[in-house]
Coordinates of C-alpha atoms and ligand atoms in Angstrom, one line a residue:
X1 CA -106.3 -19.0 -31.4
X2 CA -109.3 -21.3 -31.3
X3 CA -108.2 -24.6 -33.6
X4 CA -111.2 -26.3 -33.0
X5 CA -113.2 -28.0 -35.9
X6 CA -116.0 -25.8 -35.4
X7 CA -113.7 -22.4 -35.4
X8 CA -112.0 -20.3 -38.7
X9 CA -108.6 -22.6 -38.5
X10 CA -105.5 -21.5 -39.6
X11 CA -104.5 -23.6 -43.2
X12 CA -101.9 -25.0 -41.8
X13 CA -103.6 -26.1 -39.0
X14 CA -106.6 -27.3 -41.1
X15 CA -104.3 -29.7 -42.8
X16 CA -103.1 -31.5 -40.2
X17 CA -106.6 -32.7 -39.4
X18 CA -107.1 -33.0 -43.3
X19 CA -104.4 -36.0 -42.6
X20 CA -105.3 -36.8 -39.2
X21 CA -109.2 -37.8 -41.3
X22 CA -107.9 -38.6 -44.4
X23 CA -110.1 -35.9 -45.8
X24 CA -110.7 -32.2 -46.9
X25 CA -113.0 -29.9 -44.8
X26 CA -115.7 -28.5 -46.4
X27 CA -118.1 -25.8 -44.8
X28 CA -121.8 -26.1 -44.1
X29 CA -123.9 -22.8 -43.8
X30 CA -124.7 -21.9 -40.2
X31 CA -127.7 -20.4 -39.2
X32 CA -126.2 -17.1 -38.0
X33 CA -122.7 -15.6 -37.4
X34 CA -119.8 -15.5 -39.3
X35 CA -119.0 -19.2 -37.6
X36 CA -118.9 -22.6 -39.6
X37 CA -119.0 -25.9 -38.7
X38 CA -116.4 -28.2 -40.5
X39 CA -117.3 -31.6 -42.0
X40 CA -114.7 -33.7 -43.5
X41 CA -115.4 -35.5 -46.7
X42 CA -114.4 -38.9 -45.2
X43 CA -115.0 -40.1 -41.4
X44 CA -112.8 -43.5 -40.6
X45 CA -113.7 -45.5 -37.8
X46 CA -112.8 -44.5 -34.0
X47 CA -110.8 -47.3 -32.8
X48 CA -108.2 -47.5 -29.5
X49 CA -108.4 -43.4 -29.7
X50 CA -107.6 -42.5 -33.0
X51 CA -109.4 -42.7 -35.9
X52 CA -108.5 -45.5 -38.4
X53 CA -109.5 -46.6 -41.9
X54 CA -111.8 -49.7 -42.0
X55 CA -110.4 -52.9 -43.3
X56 CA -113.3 -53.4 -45.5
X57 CA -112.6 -50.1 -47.5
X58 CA -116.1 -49.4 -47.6
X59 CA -117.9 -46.3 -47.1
X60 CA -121.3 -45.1 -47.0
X61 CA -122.4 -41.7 -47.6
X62 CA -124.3 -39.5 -45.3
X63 CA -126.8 -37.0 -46.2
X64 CA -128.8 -33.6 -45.3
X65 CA -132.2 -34.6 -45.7
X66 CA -133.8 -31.4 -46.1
X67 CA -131.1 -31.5 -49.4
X68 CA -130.3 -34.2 -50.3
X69 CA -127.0 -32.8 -50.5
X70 CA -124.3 -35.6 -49.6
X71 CA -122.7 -34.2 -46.0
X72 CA -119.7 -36.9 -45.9
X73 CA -118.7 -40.7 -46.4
X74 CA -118.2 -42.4 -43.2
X75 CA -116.5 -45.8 -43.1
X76 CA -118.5 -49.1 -43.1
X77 CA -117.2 -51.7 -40.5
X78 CA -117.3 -55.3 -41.4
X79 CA -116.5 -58.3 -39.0
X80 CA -113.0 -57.8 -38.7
X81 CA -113.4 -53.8 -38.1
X82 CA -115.8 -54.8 -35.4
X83 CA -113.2 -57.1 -33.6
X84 CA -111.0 -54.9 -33.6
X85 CA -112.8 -52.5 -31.9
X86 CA -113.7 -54.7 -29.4
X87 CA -110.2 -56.1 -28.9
X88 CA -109.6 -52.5 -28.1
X89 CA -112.5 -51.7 -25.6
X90 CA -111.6 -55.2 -23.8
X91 CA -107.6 -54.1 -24.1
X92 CA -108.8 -51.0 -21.9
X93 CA -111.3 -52.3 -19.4
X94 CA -109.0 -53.7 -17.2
X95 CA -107.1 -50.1 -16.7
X96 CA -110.4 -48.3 -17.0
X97 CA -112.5 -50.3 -14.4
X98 CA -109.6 -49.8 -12.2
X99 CA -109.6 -46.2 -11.9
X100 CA -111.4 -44.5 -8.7
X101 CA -114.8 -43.5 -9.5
X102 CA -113.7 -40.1 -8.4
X103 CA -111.3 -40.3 -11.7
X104 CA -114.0 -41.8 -14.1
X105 CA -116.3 -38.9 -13.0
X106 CA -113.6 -36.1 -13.6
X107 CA -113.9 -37.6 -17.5
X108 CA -117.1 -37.1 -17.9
X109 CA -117.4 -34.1 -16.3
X110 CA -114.6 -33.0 -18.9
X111 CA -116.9 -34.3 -21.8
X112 CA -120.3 -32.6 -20.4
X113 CA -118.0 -29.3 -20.1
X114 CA -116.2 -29.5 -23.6
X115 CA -120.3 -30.4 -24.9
X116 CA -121.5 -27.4 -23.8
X117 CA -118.4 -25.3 -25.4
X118 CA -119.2 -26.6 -28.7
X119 CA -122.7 -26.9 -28.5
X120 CA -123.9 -24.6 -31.3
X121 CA -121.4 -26.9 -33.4
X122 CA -122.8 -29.5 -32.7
X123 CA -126.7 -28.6 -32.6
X124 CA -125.6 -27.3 -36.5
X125 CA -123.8 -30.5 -37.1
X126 CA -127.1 -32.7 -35.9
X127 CA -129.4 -30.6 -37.5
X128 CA -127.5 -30.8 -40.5
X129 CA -127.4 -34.5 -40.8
X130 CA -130.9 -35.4 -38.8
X131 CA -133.4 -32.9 -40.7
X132 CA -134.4 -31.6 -37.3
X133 CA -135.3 -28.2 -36.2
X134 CA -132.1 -26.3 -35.3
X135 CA -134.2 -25.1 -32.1
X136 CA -134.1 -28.7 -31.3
X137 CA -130.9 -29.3 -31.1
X138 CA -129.5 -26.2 -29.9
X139 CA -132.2 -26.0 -27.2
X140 CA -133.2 -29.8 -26.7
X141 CA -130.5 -32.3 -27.8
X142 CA -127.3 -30.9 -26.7
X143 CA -128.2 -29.6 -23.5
X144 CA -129.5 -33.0 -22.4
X145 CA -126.8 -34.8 -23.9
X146 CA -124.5 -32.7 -21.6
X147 CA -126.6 -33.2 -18.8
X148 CA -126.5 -37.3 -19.1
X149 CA -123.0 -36.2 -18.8
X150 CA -123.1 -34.3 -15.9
X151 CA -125.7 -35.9 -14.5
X152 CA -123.3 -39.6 -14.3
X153 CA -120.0 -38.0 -13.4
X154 CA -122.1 -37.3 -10.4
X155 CA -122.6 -41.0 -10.1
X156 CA -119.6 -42.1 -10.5
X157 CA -117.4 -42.1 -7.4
X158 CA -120.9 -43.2 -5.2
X159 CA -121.9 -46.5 -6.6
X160 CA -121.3 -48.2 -3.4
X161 CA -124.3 -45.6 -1.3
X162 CA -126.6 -45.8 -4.8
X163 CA -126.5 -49.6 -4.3
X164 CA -125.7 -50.2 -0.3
X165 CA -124.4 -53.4 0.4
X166 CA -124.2 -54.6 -3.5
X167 CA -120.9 -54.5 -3.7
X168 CA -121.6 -53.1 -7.8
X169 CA -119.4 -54.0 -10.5
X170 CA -118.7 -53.3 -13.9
X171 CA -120.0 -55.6 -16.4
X172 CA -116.6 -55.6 -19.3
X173 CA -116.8 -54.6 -22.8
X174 CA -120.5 -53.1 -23.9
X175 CA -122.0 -52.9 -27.6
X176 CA -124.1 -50.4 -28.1
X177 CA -126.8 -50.2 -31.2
X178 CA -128.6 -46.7 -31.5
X179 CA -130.6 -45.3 -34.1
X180 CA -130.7 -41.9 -36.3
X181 CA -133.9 -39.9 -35.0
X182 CA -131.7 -38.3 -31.8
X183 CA -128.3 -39.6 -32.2
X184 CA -126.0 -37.5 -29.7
X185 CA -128.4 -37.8 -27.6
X186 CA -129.1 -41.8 -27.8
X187 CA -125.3 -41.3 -27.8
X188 CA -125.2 -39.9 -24.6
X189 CA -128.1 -41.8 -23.1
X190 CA -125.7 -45.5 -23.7
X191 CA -122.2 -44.2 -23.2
X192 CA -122.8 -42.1 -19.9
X193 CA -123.6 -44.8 -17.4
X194 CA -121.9 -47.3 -19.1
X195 CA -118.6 -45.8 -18.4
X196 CA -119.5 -44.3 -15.1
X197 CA -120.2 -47.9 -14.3
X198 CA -116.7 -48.4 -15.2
X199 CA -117.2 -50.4 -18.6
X200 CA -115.9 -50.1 -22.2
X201 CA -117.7 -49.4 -25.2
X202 CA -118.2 -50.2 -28.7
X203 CA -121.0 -47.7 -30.3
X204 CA -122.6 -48.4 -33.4
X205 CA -124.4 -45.3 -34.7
X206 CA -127.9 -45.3 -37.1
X207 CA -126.1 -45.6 -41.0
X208 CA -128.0 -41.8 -41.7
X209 CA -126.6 -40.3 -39.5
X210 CA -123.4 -40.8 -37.8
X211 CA -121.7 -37.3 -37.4
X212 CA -122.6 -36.0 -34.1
X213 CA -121.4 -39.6 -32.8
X214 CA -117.7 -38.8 -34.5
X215 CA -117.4 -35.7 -33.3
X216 CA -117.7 -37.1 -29.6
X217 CA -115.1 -39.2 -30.2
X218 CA -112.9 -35.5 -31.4
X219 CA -114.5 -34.7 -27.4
X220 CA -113.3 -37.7 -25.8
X221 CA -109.9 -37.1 -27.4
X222 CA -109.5 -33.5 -26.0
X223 CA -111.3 -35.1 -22.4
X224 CA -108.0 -37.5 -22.8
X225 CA -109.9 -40.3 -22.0
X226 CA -107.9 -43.2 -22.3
X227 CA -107.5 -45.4 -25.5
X228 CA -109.7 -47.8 -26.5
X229 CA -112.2 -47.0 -23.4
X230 CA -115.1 -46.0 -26.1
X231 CA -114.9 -47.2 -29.8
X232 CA -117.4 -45.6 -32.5
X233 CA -118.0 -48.6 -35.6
X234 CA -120.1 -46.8 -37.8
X235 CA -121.8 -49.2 -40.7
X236 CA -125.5 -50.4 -41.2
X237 CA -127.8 -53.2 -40.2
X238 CA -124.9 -55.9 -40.6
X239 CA -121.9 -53.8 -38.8
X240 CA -124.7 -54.0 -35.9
X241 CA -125.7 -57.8 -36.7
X242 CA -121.9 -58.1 -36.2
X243 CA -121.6 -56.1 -32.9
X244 CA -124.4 -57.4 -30.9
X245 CA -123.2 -61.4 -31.9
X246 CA -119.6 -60.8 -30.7
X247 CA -118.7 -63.0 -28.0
X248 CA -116.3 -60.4 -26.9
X249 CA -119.2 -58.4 -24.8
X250 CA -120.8 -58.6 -21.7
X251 CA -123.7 -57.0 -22.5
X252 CA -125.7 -55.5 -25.4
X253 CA -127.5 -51.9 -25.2
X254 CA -130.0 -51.4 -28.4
X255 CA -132.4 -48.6 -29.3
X256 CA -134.1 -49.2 -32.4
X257 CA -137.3 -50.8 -33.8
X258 CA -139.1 -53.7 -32.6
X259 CA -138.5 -55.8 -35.0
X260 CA -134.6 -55.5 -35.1
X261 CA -134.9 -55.9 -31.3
X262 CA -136.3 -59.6 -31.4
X263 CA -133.4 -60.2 -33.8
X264 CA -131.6 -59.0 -31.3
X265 CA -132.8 -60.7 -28.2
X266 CA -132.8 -64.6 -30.5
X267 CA -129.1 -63.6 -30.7
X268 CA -128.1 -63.2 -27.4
X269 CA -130.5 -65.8 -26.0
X270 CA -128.0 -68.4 -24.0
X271 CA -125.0 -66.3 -24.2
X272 CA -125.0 -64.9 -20.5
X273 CA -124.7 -61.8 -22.5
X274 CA -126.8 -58.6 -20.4
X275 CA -129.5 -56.9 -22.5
X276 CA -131.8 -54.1 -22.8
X277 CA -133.7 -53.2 -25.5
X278 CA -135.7 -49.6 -26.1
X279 CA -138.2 -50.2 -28.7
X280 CA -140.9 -48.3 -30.7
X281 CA -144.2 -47.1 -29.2
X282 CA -147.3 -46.0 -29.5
X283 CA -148.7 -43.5 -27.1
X284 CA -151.6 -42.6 -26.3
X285 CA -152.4 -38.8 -25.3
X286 CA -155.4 -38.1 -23.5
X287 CA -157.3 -35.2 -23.1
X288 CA -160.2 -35.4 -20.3
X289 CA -163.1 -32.6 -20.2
X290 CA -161.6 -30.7 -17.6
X291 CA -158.5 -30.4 -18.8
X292 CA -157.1 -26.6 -19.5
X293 CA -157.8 -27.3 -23.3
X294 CA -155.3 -24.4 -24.7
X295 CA -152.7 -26.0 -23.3
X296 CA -153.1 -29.2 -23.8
X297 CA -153.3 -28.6 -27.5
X298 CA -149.8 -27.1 -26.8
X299 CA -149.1 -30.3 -25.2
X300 CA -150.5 -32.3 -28.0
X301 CA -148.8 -30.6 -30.8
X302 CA -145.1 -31.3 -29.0
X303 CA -146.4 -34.9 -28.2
X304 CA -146.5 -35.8 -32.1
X305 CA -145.0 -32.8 -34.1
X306 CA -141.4 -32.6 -32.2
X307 CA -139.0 -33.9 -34.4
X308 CA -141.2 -34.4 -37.1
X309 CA -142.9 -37.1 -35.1
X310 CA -139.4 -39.5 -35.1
X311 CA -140.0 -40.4 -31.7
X312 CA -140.5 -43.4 -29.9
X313 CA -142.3 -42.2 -27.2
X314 CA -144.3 -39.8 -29.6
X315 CA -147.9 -39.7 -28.5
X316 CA -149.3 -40.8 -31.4
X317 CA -153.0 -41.8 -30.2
X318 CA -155.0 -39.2 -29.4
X319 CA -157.4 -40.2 -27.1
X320 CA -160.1 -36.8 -26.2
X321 CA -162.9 -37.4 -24.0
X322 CA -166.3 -37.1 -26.1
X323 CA -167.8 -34.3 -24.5
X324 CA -164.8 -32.0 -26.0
X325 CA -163.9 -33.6 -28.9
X326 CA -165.4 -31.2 -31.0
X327 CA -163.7 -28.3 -29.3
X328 CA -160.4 -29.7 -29.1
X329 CA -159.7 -30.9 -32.3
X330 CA -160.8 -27.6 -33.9
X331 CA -158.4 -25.9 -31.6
X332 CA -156.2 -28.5 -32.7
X333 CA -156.6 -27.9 -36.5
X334 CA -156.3 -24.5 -36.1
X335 CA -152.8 -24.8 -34.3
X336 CA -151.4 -26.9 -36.8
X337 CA -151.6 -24.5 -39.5
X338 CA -149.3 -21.9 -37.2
X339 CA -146.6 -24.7 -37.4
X340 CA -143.8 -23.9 -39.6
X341 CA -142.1 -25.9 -41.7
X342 CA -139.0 -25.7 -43.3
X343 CA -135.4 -25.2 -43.3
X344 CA -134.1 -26.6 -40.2
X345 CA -131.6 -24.5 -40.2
X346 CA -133.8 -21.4 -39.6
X347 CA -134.2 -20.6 -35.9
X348 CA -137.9 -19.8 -36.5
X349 CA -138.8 -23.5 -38.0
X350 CA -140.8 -25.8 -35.6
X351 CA -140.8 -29.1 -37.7
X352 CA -137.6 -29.7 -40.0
X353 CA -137.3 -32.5 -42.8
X354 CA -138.2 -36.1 -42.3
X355 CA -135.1 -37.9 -42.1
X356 CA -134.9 -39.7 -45.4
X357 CA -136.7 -41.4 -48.6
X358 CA -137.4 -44.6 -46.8
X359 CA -139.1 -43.2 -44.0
X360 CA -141.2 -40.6 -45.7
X361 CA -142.5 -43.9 -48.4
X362 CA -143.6 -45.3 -44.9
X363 CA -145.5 -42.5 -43.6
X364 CA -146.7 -42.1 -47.0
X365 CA -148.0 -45.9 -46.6
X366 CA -149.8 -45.4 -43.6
X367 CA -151.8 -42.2 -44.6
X368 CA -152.9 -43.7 -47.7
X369 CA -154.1 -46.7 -45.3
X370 CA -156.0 -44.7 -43.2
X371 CA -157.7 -42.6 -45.7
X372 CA -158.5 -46.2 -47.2
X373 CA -160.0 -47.2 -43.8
X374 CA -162.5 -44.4 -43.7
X375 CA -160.5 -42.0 -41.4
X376 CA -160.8 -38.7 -42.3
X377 CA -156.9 -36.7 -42.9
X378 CA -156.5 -33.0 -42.0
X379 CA -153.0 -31.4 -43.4
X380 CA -151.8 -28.3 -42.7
X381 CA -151.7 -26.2 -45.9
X382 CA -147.9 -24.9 -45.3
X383 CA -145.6 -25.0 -48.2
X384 CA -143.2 -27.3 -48.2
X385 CA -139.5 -27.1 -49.8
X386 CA -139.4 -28.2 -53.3
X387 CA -135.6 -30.2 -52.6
X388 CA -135.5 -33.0 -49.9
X389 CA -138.2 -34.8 -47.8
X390 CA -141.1 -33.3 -46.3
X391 CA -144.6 -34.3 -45.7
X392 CA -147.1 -31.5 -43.4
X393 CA -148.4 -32.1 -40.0
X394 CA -151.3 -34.4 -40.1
X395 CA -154.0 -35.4 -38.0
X396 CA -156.4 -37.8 -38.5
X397 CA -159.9 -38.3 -37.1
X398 CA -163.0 -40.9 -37.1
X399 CA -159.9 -43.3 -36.3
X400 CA -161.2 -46.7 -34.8
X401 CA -158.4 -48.5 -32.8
X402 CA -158.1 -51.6 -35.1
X403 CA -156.9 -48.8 -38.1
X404 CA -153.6 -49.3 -38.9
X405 CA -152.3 -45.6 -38.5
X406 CA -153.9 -46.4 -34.2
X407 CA -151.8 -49.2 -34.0
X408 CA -148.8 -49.4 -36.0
X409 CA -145.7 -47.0 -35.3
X410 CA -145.5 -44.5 -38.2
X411 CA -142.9 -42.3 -37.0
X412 CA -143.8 -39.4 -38.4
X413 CA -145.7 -36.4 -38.0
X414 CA -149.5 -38.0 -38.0
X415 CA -151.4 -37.6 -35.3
X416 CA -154.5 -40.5 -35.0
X417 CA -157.5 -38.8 -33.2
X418 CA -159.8 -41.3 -31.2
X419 CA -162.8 -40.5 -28.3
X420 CA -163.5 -42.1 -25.3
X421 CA -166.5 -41.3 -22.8
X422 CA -165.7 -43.0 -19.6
X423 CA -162.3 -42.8 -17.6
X424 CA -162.1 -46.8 -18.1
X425 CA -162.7 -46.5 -21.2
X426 CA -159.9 -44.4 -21.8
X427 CA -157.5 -46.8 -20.1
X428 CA -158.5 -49.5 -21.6
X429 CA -158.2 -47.8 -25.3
X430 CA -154.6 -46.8 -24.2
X431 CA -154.1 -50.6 -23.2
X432 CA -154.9 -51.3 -26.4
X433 CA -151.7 -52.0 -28.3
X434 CA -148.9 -54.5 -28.4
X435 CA -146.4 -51.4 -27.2
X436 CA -146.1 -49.5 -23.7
X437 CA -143.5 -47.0 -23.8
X438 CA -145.2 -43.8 -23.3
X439 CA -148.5 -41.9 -22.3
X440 CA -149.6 -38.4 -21.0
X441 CA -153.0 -37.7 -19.5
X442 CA -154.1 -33.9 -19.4
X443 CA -156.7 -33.1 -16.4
X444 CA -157.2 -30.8 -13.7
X445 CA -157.1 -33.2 -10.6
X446 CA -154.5 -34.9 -9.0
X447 CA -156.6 -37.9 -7.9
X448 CA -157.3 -38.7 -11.7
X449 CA -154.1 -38.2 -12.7
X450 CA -152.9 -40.9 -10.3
X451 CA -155.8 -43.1 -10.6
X452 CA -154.2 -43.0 -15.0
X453 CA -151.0 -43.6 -13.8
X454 CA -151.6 -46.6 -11.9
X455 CA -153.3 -48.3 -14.8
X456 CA -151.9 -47.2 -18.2
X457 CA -149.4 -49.7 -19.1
X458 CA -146.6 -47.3 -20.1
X459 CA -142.8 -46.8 -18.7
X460 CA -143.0 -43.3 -18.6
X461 CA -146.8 -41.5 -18.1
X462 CA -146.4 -37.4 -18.2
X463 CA -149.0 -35.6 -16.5
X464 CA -149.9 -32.1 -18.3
X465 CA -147.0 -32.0 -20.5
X466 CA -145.2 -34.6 -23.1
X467 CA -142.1 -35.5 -24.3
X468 CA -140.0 -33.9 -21.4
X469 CA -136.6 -35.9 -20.3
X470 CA -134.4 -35.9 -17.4
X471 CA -132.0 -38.1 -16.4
X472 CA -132.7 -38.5 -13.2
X473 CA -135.5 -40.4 -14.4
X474 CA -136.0 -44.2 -15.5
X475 CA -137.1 -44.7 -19.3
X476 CA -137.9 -47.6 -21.3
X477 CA -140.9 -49.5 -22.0
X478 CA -143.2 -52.3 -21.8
X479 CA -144.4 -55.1 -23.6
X480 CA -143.3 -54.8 -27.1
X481 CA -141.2 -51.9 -26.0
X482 CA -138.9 -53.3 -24.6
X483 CA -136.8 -54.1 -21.2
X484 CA -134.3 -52.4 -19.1
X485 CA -134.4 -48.7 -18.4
X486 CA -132.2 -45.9 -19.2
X487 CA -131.9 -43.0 -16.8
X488 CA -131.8 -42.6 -13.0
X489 CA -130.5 -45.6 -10.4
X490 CA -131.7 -48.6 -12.6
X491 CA -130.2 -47.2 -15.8
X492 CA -126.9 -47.6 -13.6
X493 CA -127.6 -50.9 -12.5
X494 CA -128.1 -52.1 -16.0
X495 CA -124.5 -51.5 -16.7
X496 CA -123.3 -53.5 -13.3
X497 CA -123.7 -56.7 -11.7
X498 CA -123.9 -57.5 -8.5
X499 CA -121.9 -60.1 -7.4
X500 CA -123.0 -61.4 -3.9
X501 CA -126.7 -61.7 -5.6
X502 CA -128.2 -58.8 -3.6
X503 CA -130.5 -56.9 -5.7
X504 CA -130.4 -53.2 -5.7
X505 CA -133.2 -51.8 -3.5
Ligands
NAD601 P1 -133.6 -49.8 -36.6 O1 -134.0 -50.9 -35.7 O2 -133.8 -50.0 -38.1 O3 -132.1 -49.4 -36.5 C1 -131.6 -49.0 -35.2 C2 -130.1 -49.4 -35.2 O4 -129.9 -50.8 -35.3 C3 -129.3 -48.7 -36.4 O5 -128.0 -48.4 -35.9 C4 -129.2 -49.9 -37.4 O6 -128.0 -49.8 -38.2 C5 -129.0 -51.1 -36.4 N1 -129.4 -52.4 -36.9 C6 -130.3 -52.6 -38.0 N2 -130.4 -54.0 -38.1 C7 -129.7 -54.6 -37.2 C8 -129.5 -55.9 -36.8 N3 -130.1 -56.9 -37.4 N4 -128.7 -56.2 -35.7 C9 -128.1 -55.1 -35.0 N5 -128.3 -53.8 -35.3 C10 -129.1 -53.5 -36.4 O7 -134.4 -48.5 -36.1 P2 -134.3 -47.0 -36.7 O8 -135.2 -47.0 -37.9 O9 -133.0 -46.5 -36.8 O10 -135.0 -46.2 -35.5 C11 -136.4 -46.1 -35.4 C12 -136.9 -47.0 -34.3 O11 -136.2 -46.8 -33.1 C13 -138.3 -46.7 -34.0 O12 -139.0 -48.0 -33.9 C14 -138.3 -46.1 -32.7 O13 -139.4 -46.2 -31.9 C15 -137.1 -46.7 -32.0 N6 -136.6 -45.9 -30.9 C16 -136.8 -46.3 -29.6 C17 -136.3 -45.5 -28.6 C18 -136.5 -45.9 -27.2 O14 -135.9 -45.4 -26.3 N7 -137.4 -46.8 -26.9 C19 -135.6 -44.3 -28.8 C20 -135.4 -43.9 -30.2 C21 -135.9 -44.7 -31.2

């Protein structure tokens, strides 16, 4: 019999893990099937491989935001809960960075394959506690996850051809910050190559929603990855604050907001400790006049409506060459009211629930700004759930690029629609903004497309399509966006150094 979480469990069974998490299952509705996915009332903190209460005996509740229905408490980590858990990670570097590269690989191999056997549990589980489209998870999220995986196993055992000559080692204990809107994902994105790279972590998961981060740590049990070789601090800002200033690490990972970034980057400054940081964004989309029109709407509405627009590298700024503005954005208006919105549980919704109060009051915010600065806001007229947090696709036009909703972040579904005439124009309307993370140009030649990508200040620049991830493939940003890149060979490299001074080529 099947006695994982996710499976019908004997009682008796069920108990034990009742003790083993100091807390009673309850069962959340699945979206189809008799199957259930278990959540205990009470997560502790995943410390030297076991899970442990927090010294502070705090806890902090976690919530379904298209409910509001409390999901589970998870513990709060304080200072001395974050020292532990990097006493543990440094207890196991030594071990761990010994191992062959063949031997780190087989682990997260293991992981990627034990992913993939509970992956409807887990796309349920981060649905559940994100807000996001269970199509999301189940066909976007956990797949990729696995595939960071799989993808750095691969890695593992061939650091020395990757980097010829660099004699590559790992770096020691990594803390790593990530936030809520994918969290197995961002999950996957810091842990991979950090422990392919031979390191040991300490992961600090976004306050509202932890869950899918705990379960990992139920995958790296079963994996048998040795003790203490990743750590799971869950908390909020502070836990974080604590993380990123202890002078137990070698280097510090963050994804999050700008603004907690530079917080970030004044605490580390002088400490020899690595960084990178992945920041917001602001990108622009932009739609030339001989672009197949039909689907770059298509393109459009996945650029800013996936994931109800909690996306750093959402392309926010619309940018449609005069000549078929008109066109487009009718095509555009008339799409958005075929989106559907609602329980993201059901595998038919296409945008879920934003992810809680504080960012809906944002979004909120910035509409009513840029209805105040003359733009002109077009909603979809879809009903939205009475319980939880929703707000309806949104697009704005007559939006001139000093408006606040074209250059602030909003992180949400709200699209800002802008025109350009010229090709330079376009570039240098794109240009235009304090980030340079993302940006995806739609057009039917090649030469153009090149001649975008060599100007548009942007780490990652799609070409007829958005918002598509690999990890064979750099990602991080510029400017305000932040440093260091996660994916493909230099997404390794920032989790080694390099100690006769020979850069990777
Ligand atoms: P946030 O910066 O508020 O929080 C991110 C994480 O940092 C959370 O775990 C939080 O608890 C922690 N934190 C908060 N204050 C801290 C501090 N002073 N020191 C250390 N840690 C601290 O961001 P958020 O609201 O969770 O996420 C949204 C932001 O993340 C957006 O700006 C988005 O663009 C960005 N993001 C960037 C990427 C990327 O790859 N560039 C990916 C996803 C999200």
């Amino acid at each position: 019999m099947d006695e994982r979480p996710g499976s019908t469990a004997r009682p008796a069974r069920r108990r034990a893990r009742e003790l083993e998490f100091g807390g009673a299952w309850r069962y959340a509705p699945a979206p189809e099937g008799t199957e259930h996915v278990a959540i205990a009332e009470r997560y502790g903190l995943f410390v030297g491989g076991g899970f442990v209460a927090p010294r502070s005996r705090r806890w902090l509740p976690t919530s379904d935001p298209a409910t509001g229905r409390q999901l589970a408490e998870v513990a709060w980590a304080g200072e001395r809960d974050v020292d532990r858990a990097v006493r543990a990670a440094a207890a196991a570097f030594p071990a761990w960075r010994r191992h062959s590269g063949d031997d780190r690989g087989r682990f997260l191999f293991r992981i990627a394959r034990l992913l993939l056997e509970r992956a409807r549990e887990f796309a349920v589980l981060e649905t559940l506690d994100n807000g996001k489209p269970i199509r999301e998870t189940r066909d976007i999220d956990v797949p990729l996850a696995a595939q960071h995986f799989f993808h750095h196993a691969g890695w593992a055992d061939k650091l020395d051809l990757v980097f010829p000559g660099a004699r590559p080692e790992p770096l020691g204990v990594v803390g790593q910050v990530i936030p809520w809107n994918f969290p197995l994902l961002m999950a996957a994105w810091k842990v991979a190559p950090a422990l392919a790279a031979g390191n040991t972590v300490v992961l600090k998961p976004a306050e509202t929603s932890p869950l899918t981060a705990l379960r990992l740590c139920e995958l790296f049990q079963q994996a048998g990855l040795p003790p203490g070789v990743v750590n799971v601090v869950t908390g909020d800002g502070a836990t974080g604050r604590a993380l990123v200033r202890h002078p137990g690490l070698a280097k510090v990972a963050f994804t999050g907001s700008t603004e907690v970034g530079k917080e970030i980057q004044r605490a580390v400054a002088g400490r020899g400790t690595a960084l990178t940081l992945e920041l917001g964004g602001k990108g622009a989309h932009i739609v030339c006049e001989d672009a197949a029109l039909d689907q770059a709407v298509e393109g459009v509405v996945r650029g800013i409506f996936m994931n109800q627009g909690h996306v750093c590298c959402a392309g926010s700024r619309l940018l449609v060459q005069e000549s078929v503005h008109k066109v487009f954005v009718a095509k555009l208006l008339a799409r958005i009211e075929r989106i559907r919105v609602g329980d993201p549980l059901d595998k038919n919704t296409d945008m879920g629930a934003i992810h809680s109060a504080a960012q809906l009051a944002r979004i909120r915010e910035l509409c009513a700004a840029g209805r105040a600065g003359g733009a002109t806001m077009h909603q979809s007229r879809c009903a939205l759930p009475g319980r939880g947090y929703w707000w309806a696709p949104t697009v704005f036009t007559g939006v001139a690029s000093s408006h606040r909703i074209a250059r602030e972040e909003i992180f949400g579904p709200v699209l800002a629609v802008l025109t350009f005439r010229t090709p330079e124009e376009a570039v240098a309307k794109a240009n235009n903004t304090s980030y340079g993370l993302s940006a995806g140009v739609w057009t039917d030649k090649g030469a153009r497309i090149l001649w975008f990508a060599e100007r548009l200040e942007a780490g990652v620049v799609w070409n007829n399509t958005f918002n598509r991830f690999d990890p064979a493939a750099p990602f991080g940003g510029y400017k305000e966006s932040g440093f260091g890149r996660e994916g493909g060979r230099q997404g390794l490299a920032a989790y080694l150094r390099f100690p006769n001074g020979l850069a990777p080529g």
